[in-house]
mmCIF file of C-alpha atoms in Angstrom:
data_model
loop_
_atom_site.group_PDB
_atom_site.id
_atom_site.type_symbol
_atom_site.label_atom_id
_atom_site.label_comp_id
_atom_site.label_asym_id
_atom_site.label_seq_id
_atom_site.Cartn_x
_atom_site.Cartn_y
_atom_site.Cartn_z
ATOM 1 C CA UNK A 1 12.304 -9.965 12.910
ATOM 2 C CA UNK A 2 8.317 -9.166 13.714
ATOM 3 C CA UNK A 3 6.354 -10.423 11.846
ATOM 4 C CA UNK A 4 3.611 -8.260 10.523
ATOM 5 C CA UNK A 5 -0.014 -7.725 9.412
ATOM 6 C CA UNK A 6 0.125 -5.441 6.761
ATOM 7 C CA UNK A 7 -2.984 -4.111 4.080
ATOM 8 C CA UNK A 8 -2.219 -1.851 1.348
ATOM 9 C CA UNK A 9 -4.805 0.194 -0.061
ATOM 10 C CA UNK A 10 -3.930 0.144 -3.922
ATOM 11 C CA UNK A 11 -2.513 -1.863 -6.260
ATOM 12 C CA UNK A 12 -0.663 1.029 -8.671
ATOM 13 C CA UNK A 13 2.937 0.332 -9.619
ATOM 14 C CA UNK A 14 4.235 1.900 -5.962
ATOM 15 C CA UNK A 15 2.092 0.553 -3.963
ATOM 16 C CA UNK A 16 2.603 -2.968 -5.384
ATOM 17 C CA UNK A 17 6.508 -2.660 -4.936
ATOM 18 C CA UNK A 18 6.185 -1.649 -1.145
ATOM 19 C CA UNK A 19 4.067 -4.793 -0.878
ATOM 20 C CA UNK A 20 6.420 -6.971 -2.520
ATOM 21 C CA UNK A 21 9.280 -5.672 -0.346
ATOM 22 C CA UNK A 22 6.896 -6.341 3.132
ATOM 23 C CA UNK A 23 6.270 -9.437 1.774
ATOM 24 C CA UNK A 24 9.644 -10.565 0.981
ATOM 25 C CA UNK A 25 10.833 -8.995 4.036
ATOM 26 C CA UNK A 26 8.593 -11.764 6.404
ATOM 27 C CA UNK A 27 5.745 -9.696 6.287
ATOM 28 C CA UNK A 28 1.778 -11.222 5.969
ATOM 29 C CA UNK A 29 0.661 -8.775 3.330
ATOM 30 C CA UNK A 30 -2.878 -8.970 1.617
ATOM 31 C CA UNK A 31 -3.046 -5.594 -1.264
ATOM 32 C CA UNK A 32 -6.323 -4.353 -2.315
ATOM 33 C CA UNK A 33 -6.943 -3.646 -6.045
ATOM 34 C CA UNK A 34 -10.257 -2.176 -7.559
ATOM 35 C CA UNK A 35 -10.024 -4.354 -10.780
ATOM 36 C CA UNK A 36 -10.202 -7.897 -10.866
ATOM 37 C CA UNK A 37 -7.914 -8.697 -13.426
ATOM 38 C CA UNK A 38 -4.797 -7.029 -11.133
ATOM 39 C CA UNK A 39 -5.609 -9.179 -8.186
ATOM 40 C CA UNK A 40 -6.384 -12.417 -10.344
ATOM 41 C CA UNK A 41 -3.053 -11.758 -12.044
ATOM 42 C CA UNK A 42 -0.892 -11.084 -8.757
ATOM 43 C CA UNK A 43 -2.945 -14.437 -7.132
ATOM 44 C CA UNK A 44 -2.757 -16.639 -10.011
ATOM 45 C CA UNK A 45 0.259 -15.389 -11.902
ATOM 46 C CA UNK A 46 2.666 -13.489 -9.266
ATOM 47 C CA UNK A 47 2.859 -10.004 -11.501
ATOM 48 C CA UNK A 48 0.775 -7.233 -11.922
ATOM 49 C CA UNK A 49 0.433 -7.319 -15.134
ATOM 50 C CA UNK A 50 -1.335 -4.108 -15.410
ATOM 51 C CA UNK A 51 0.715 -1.534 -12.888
ATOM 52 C CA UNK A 52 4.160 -3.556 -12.591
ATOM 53 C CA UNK A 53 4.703 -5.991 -15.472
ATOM 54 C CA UNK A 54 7.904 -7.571 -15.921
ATOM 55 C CA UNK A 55 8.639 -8.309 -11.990
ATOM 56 C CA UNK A 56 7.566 -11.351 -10.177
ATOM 57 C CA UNK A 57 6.347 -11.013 -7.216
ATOM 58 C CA UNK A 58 6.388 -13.416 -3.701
ATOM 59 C CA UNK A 59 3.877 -16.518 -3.993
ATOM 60 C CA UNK A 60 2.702 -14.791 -0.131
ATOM 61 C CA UNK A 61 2.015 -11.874 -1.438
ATOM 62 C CA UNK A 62 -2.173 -11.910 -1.630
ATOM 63 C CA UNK A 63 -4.348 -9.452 -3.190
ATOM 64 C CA UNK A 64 -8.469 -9.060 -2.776
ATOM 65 C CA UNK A 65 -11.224 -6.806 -4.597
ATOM 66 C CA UNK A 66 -12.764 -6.537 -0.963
ATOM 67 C CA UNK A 67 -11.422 -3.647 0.440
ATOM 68 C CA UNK A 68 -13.088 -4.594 3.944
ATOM 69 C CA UNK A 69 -10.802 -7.930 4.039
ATOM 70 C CA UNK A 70 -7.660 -5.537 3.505
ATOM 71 C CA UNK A 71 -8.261 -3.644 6.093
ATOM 72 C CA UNK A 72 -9.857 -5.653 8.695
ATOM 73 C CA UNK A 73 -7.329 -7.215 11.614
ATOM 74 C CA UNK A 74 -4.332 -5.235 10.432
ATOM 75 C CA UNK A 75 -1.450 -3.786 12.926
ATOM 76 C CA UNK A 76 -0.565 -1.202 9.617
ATOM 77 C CA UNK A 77 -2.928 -0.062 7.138
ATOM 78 C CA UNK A 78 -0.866 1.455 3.930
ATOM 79 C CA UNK A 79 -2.715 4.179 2.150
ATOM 80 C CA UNK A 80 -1.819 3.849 -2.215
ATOM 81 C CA UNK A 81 -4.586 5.159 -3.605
ATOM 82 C CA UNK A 82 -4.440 8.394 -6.283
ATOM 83 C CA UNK A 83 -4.799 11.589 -4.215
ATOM 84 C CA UNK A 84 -8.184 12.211 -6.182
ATOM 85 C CA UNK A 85 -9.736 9.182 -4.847
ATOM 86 C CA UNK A 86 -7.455 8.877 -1.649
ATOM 87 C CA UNK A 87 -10.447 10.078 0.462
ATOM 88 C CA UNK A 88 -13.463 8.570 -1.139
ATOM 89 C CA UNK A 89 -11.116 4.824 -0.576
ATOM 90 C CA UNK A 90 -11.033 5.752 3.248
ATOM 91 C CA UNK A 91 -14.888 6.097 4.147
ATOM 92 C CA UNK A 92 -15.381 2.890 2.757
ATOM 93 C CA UNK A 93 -13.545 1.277 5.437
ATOM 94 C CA UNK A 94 -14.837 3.477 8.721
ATOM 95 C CA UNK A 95 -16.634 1.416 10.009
ATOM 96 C CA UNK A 96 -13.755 -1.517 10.142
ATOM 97 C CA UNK A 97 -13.523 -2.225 13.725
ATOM 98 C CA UNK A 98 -9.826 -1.464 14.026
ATOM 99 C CA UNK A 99 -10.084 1.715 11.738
ATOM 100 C CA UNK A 100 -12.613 2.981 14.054
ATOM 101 C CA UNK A 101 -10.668 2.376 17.294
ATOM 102 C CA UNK A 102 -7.338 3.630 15.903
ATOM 103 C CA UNK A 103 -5.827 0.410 16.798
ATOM 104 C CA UNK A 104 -4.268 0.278 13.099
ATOM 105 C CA UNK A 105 -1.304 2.309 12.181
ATOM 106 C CA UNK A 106 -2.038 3.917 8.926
ATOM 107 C CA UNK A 107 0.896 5.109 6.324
ATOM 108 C CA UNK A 108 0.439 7.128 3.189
ATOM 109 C CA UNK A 109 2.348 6.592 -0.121
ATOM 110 C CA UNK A 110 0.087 9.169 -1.983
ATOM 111 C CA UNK A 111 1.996 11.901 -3.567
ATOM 112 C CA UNK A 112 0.356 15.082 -4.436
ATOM 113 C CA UNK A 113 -2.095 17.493 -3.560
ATOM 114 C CA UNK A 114 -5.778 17.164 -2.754
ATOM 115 C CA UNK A 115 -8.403 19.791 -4.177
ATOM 116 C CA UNK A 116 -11.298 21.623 -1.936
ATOM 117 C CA UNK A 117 -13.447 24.928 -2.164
ATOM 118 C CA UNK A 118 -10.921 26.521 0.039
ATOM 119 C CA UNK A 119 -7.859 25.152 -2.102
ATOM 120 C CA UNK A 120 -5.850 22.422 -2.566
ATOM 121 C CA UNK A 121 -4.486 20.975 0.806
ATOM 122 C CA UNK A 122 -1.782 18.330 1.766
ATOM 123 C CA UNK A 123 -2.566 14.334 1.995
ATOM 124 C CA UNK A 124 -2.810 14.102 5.628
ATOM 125 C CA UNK A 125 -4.540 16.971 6.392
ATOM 126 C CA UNK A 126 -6.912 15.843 3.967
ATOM 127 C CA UNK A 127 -7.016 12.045 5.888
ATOM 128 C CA UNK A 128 -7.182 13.195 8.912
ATOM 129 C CA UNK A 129 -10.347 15.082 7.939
ATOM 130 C CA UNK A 130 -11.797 11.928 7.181
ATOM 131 C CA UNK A 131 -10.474 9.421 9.706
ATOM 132 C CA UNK A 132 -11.846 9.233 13.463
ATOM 133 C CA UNK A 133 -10.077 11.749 15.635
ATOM 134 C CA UNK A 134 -7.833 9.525 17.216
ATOM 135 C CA UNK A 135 -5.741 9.717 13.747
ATOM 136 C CA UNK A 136 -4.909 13.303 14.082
ATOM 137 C CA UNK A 137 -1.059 13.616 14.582
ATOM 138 C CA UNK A 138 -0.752 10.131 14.308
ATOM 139 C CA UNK A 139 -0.913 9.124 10.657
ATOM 140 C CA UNK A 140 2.980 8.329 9.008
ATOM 141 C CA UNK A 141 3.942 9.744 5.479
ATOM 142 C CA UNK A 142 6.565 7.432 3.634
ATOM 143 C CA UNK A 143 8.669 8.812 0.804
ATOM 144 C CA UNK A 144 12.017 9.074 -0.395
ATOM 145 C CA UNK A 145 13.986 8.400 -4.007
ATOM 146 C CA UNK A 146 12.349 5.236 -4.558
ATOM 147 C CA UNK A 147 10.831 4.332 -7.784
ATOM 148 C CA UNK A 148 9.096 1.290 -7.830
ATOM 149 C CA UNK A 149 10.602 -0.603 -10.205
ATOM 150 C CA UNK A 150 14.236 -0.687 -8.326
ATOM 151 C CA UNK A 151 11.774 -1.477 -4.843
ATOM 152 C CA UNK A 152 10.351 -4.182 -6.665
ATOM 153 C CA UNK A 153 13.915 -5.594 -7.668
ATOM 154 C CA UNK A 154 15.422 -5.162 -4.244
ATOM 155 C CA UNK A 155 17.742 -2.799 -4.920
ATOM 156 C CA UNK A 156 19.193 -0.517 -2.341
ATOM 157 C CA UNK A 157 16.321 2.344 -1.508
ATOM 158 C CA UNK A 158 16.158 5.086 0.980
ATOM 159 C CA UNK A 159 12.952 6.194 2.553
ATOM 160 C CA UNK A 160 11.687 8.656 5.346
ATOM 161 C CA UNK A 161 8.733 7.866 7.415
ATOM 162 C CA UNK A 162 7.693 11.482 8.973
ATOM 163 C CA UNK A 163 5.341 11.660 11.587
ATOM 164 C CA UNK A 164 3.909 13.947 14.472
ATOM 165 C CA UNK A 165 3.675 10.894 16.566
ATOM 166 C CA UNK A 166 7.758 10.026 16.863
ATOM 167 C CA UNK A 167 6.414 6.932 18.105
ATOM 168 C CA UNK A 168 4.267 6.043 15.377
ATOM 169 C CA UNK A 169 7.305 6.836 12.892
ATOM 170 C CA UNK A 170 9.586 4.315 14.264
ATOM 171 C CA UNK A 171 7.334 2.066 14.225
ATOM 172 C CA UNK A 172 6.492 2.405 10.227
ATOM 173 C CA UNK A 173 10.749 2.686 9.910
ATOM 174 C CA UNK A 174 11.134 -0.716 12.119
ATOM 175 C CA UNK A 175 8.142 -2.230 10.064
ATOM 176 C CA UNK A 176 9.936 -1.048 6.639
ATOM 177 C CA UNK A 177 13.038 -1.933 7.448
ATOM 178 C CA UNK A 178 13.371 -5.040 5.300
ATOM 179 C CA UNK A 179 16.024 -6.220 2.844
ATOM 180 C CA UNK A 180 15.744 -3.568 -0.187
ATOM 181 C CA UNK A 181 15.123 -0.974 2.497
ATOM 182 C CA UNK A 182 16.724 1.427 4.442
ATOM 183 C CA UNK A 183 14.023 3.672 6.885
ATOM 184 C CA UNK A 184 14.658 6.962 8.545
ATOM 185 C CA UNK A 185 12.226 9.024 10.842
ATOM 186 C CA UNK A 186 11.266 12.835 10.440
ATOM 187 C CA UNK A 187 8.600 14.885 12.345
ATOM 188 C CA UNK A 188 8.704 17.178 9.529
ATOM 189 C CA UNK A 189 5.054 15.722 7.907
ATOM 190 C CA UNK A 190 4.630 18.864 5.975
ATOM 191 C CA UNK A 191 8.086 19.185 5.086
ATOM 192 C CA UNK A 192 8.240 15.455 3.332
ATOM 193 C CA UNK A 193 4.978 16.005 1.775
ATOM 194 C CA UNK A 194 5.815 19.010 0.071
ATOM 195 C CA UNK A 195 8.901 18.000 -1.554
ATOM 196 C CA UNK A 196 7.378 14.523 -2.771
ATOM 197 C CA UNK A 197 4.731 16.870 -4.361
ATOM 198 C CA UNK A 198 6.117 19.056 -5.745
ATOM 199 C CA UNK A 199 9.768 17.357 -7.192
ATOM 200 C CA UNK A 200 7.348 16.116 -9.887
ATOM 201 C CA UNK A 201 6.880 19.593 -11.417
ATOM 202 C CA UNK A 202 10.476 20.325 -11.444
ATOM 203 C CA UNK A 203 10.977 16.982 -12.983
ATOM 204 C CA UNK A 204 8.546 17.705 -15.993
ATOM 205 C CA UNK A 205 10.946 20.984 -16.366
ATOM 206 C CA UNK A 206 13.696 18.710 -16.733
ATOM 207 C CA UNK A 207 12.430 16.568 -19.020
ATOM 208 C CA UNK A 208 11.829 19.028 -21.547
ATOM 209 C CA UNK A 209 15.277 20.551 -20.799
ATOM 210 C CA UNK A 210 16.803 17.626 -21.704
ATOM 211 C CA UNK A 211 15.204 17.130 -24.780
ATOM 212 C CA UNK A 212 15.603 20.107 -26.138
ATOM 213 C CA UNK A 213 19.691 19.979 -25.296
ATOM 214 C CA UNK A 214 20.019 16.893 -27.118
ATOM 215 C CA UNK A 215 19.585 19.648 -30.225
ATOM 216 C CA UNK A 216 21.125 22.667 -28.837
ATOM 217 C CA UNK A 217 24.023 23.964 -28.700
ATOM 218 C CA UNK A 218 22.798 26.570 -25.664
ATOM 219 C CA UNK A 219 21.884 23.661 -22.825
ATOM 220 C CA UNK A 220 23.650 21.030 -21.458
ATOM 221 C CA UNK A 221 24.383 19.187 -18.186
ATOM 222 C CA UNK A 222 25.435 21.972 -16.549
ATOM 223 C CA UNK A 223 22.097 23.689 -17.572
ATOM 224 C CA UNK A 224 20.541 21.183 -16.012
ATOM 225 C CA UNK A 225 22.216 21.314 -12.728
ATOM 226 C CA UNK A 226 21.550 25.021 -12.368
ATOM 227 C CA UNK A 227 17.394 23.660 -12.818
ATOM 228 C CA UNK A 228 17.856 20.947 -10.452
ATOM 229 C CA UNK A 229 19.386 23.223 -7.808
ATOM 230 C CA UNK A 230 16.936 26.243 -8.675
ATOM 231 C CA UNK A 231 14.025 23.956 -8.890
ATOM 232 C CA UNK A 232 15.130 22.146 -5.106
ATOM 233 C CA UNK A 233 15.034 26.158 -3.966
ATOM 234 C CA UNK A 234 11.497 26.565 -5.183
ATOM 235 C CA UNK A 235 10.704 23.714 -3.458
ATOM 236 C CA UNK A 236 12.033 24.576 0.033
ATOM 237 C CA UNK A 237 10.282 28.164 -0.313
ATOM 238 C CA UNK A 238 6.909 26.363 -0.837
ATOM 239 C CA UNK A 239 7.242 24.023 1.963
ATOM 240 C CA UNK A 240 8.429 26.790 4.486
ATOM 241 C CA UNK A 241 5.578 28.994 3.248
ATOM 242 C CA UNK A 242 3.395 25.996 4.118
ATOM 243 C CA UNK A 243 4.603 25.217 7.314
ATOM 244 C CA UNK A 244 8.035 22.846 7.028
ATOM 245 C CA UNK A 245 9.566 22.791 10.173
ATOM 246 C CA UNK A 246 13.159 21.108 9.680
ATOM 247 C CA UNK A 247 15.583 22.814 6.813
ATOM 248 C CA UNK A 248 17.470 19.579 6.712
ATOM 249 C CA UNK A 249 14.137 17.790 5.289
ATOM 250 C CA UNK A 250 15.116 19.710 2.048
ATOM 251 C CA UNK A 251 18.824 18.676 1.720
ATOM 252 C CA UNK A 252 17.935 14.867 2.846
ATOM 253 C CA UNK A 253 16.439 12.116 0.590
ATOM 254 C CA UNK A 254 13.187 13.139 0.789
ATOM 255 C CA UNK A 255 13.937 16.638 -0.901
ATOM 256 C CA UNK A 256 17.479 16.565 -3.125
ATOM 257 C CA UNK A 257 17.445 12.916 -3.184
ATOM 258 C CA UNK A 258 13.782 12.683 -4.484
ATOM 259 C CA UNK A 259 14.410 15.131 -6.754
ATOM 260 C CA UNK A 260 17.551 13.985 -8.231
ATOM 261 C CA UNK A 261 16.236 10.052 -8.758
ATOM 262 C CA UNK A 262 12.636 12.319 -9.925
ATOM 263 C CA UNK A 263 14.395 14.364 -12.649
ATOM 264 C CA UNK A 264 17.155 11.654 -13.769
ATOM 265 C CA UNK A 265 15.989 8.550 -13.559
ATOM 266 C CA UNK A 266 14.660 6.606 -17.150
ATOM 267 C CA UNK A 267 11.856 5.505 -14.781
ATOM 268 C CA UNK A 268 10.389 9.162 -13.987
ATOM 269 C CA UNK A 269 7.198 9.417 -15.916
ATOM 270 C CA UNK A 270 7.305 12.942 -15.434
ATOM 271 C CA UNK A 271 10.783 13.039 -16.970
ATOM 272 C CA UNK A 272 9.286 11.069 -19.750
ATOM 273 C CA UNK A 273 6.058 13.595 -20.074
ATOM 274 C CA UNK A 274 8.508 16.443 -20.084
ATOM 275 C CA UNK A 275 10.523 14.817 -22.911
ATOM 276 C CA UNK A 276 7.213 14.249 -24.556
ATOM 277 C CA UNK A 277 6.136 17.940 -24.876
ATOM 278 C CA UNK A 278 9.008 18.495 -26.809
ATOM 279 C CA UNK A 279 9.200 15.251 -28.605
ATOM 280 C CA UNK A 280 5.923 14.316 -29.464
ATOM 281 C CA UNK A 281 4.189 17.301 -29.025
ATOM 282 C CA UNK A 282 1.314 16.225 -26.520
ATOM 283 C CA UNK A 283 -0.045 18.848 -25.184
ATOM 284 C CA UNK A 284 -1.178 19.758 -28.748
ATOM 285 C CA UNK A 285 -4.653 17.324 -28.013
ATOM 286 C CA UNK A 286 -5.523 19.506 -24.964
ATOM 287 C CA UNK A 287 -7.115 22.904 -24.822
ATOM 288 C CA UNK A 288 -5.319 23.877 -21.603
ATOM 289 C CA UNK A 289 -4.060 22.337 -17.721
ATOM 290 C CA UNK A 290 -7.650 22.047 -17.239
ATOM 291 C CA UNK A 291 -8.730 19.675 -20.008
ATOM 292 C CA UNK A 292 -4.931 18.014 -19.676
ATOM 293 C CA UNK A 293 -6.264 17.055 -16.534
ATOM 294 C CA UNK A 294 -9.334 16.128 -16.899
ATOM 295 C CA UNK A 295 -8.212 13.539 -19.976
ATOM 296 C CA UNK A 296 -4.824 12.620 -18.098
ATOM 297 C CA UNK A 297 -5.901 9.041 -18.975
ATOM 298 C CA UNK A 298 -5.387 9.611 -22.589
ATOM 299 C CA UNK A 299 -1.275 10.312 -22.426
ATOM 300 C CA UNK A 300 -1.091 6.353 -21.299
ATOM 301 C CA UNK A 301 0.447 7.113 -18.166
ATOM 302 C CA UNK A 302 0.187 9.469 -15.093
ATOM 303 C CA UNK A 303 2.545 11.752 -15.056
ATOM 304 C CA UNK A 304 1.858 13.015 -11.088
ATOM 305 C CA UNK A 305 3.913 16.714 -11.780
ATOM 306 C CA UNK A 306 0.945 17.965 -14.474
ATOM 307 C CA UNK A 307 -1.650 17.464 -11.590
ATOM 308 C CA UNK A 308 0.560 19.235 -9.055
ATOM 309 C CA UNK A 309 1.330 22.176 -11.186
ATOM 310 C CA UNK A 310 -2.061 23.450 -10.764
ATOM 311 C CA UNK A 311 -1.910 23.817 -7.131
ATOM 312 C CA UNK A 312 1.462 24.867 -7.036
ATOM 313 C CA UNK A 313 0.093 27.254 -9.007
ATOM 314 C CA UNK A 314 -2.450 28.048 -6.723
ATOM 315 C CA UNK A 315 -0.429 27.961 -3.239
ATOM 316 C CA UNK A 316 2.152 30.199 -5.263
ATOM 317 C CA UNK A 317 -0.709 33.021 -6.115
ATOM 318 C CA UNK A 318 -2.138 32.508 -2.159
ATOM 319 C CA UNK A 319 1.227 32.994 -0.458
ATOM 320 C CA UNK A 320 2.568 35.681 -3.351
ATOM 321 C CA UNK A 321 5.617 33.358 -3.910
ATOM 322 C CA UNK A 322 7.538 34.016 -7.095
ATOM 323 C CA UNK A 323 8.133 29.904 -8.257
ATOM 324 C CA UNK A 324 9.564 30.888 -11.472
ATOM 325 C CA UNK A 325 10.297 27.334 -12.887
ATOM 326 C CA UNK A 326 7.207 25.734 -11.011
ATOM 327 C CA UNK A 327 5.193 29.035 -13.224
ATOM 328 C CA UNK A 328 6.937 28.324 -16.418
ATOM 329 C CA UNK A 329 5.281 24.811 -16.657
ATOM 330 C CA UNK A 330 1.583 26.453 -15.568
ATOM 331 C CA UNK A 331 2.408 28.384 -18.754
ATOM 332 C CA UNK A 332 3.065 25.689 -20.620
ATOM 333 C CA UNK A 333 0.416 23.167 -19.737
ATOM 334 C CA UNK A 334 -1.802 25.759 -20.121
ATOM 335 C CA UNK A 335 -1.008 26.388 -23.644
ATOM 336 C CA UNK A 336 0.141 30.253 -22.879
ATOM 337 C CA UNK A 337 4.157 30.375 -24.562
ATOM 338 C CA UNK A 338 5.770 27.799 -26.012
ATOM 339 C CA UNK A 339 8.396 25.708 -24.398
ATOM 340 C CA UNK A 340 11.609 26.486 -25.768
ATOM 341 C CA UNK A 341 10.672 30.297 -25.116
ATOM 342 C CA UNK A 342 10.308 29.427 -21.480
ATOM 343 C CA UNK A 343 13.708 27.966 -21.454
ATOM 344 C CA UNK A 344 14.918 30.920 -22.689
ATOM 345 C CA UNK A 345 13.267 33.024 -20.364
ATOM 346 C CA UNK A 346 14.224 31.011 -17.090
ATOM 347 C CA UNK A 347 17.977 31.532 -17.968
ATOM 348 C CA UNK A 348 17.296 34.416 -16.014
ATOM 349 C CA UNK A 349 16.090 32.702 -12.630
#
């Protein structure tokens, strides 16, 4: 196998574990990480003590606070950062010479939605307003079921690496392609994005399903099936409505495989912020979505689906979808019925 110059552009639990699998694949991989103590404790101590404790990590694998040594000299550039930040990360590293030629391949593991005055748009388009114009068309999105504590582990994990550029995509799936890893190509960039966006609201859903049918004698598992399979619908409607191109993106692992591992898994945060609604009662500390999101630090983890509800919210409203389950949680993060009345309500869908 090729081997590799890799940088990955944050140090977060995912992008950590598709570090660790480049670098235990052959790969030279250098991570960047905005807080000392992460890089001094994946240099010094082989963990990430901070985003991914628990898992040791290869002795290779190097991290740096200097963001220009990441990037510099690199045949792939991976993109980790938080969508909020995702953009601000990328003009600090412009003027890199191989960033500014387009010689570097760049991927994206950023999930979500990015805000502007004219509403919230997709990752990419969002990079490629950023990046020189040789990047339009050309940047790679990598997703799939793939949390990162099983990538981190090695365990079997299926991703898709969608691209306009078909070349550029098999060249992210050959690069990926390690032990731990199993990469297909898609040309549906839109597509992919969407449903690694948006399976996070669904999965909050789920979450508080579940907890509420562990004292109920009206839901169960099949209850939750009929969710899962409504929710995957409302997920295919908002990615046609903003421009999927492939149906089969929907009913691969990047949309009912996403979704499944999303909403099942005792990994999901989102699951785990769903559960907590009902549990713990969270959301009783915020005012609405808006000051949820503005103190998202405070819940002591990042549940991703909160964040994207708002938009989905939005898109819904622009394109006049009707997103029942994906409005149900708007209604509940923003504090307007209480969440065992939406249940109720969404037997209905």
């Amino acid at each position: 196998m090729k081997t590799s110059k890799v940088g990955i552009l944050g140090a977060g639990a995912w992008g950590t574990a598709v570090a660790q699998a480049l670098a235990r694949g052959g790969h030279d991989v250098v991570i960047w990480a905005m807080e000392q103590d992460v890089t001094d404790s994946i240099n010094n101590c082989h963990e990430n003590k901070r985003y991914l404790p628990g898992f040791t990590l290869s002795k290779e694998l190097r991290a740096s606070t200097d963001i220009e040594e990441v990037a510099s000299d690199r045949e792939f550039l991976i993109l980790g950062s938080p969508s909020l930040y995702l953009a601000s990360t990328i003009k600090k590293i412009l003027h890199v010479p191989s960033i500014a030629d387009g010689s570097t391949c760049i991927g994206v593991l950023t999930k979500g939605f990015v805000p502007s005055d004219d509403g919230p748009h997709l990752i990419l388009e969002t990079l490629e307003q950023v990046l020189p114009p040789s990047y339009k068309g050309n940047l790679v999105y990598v997703a799939g079921p793939s949390h990162a504590e099983e990538v981190a582990m090695g365990k079997l994990t299926g991703l898709i690496a969608a691209s306009e550029n078909p070349k550029n995509s098999i060249r992210f799936r050959e690069l990926l392609r390690v032990p731990g890893l199993m990469v297909y190509s898609s040309l549906d960039v839109v597509g992919v994005q969407i449903c690694a966006a948006a399976k996070n609201v669904i999965a909050v859903v789920y979450g508080s399903l579940d907890a509420i049918a562990e004292n109920s004698t009206l839901f169960g598992d099949n209850t939750e099936s009929l969710l899962l399979a409504a929710g995957l619908n409302e997920i295919q409607t908002l990615g046609f409505a903003m421009g999927a191109t492939h149906a089969e993106t929907f009913t691969s692992i990047s949309g009912v495989g996403d979704l499944d591992v999303t909403c099942r898994s005792k990994f999901g945060r989102n699951r785990r912020f769903g559960h907590d609604i009902i549990n713990t009662d969270i959301l009783t500390k915020f005012k609405d979505l808006d000051d949820l999101i503005a103190h998202i630090g405070e819940i002591g983890y990042l549940p991703e689906g909160a964040v994207a509800c708002k938009y989905v919210h939005a898109i819904a409203e622009k394109h006049n979808l009707k997103l029942p389950i994906c409005n149900a949680l708007y209604r509940i993060l923003n504090k307007e019925i209480e969440p065992e009345d939406v249940m109720l309500e969404l037997l209905s869908f």
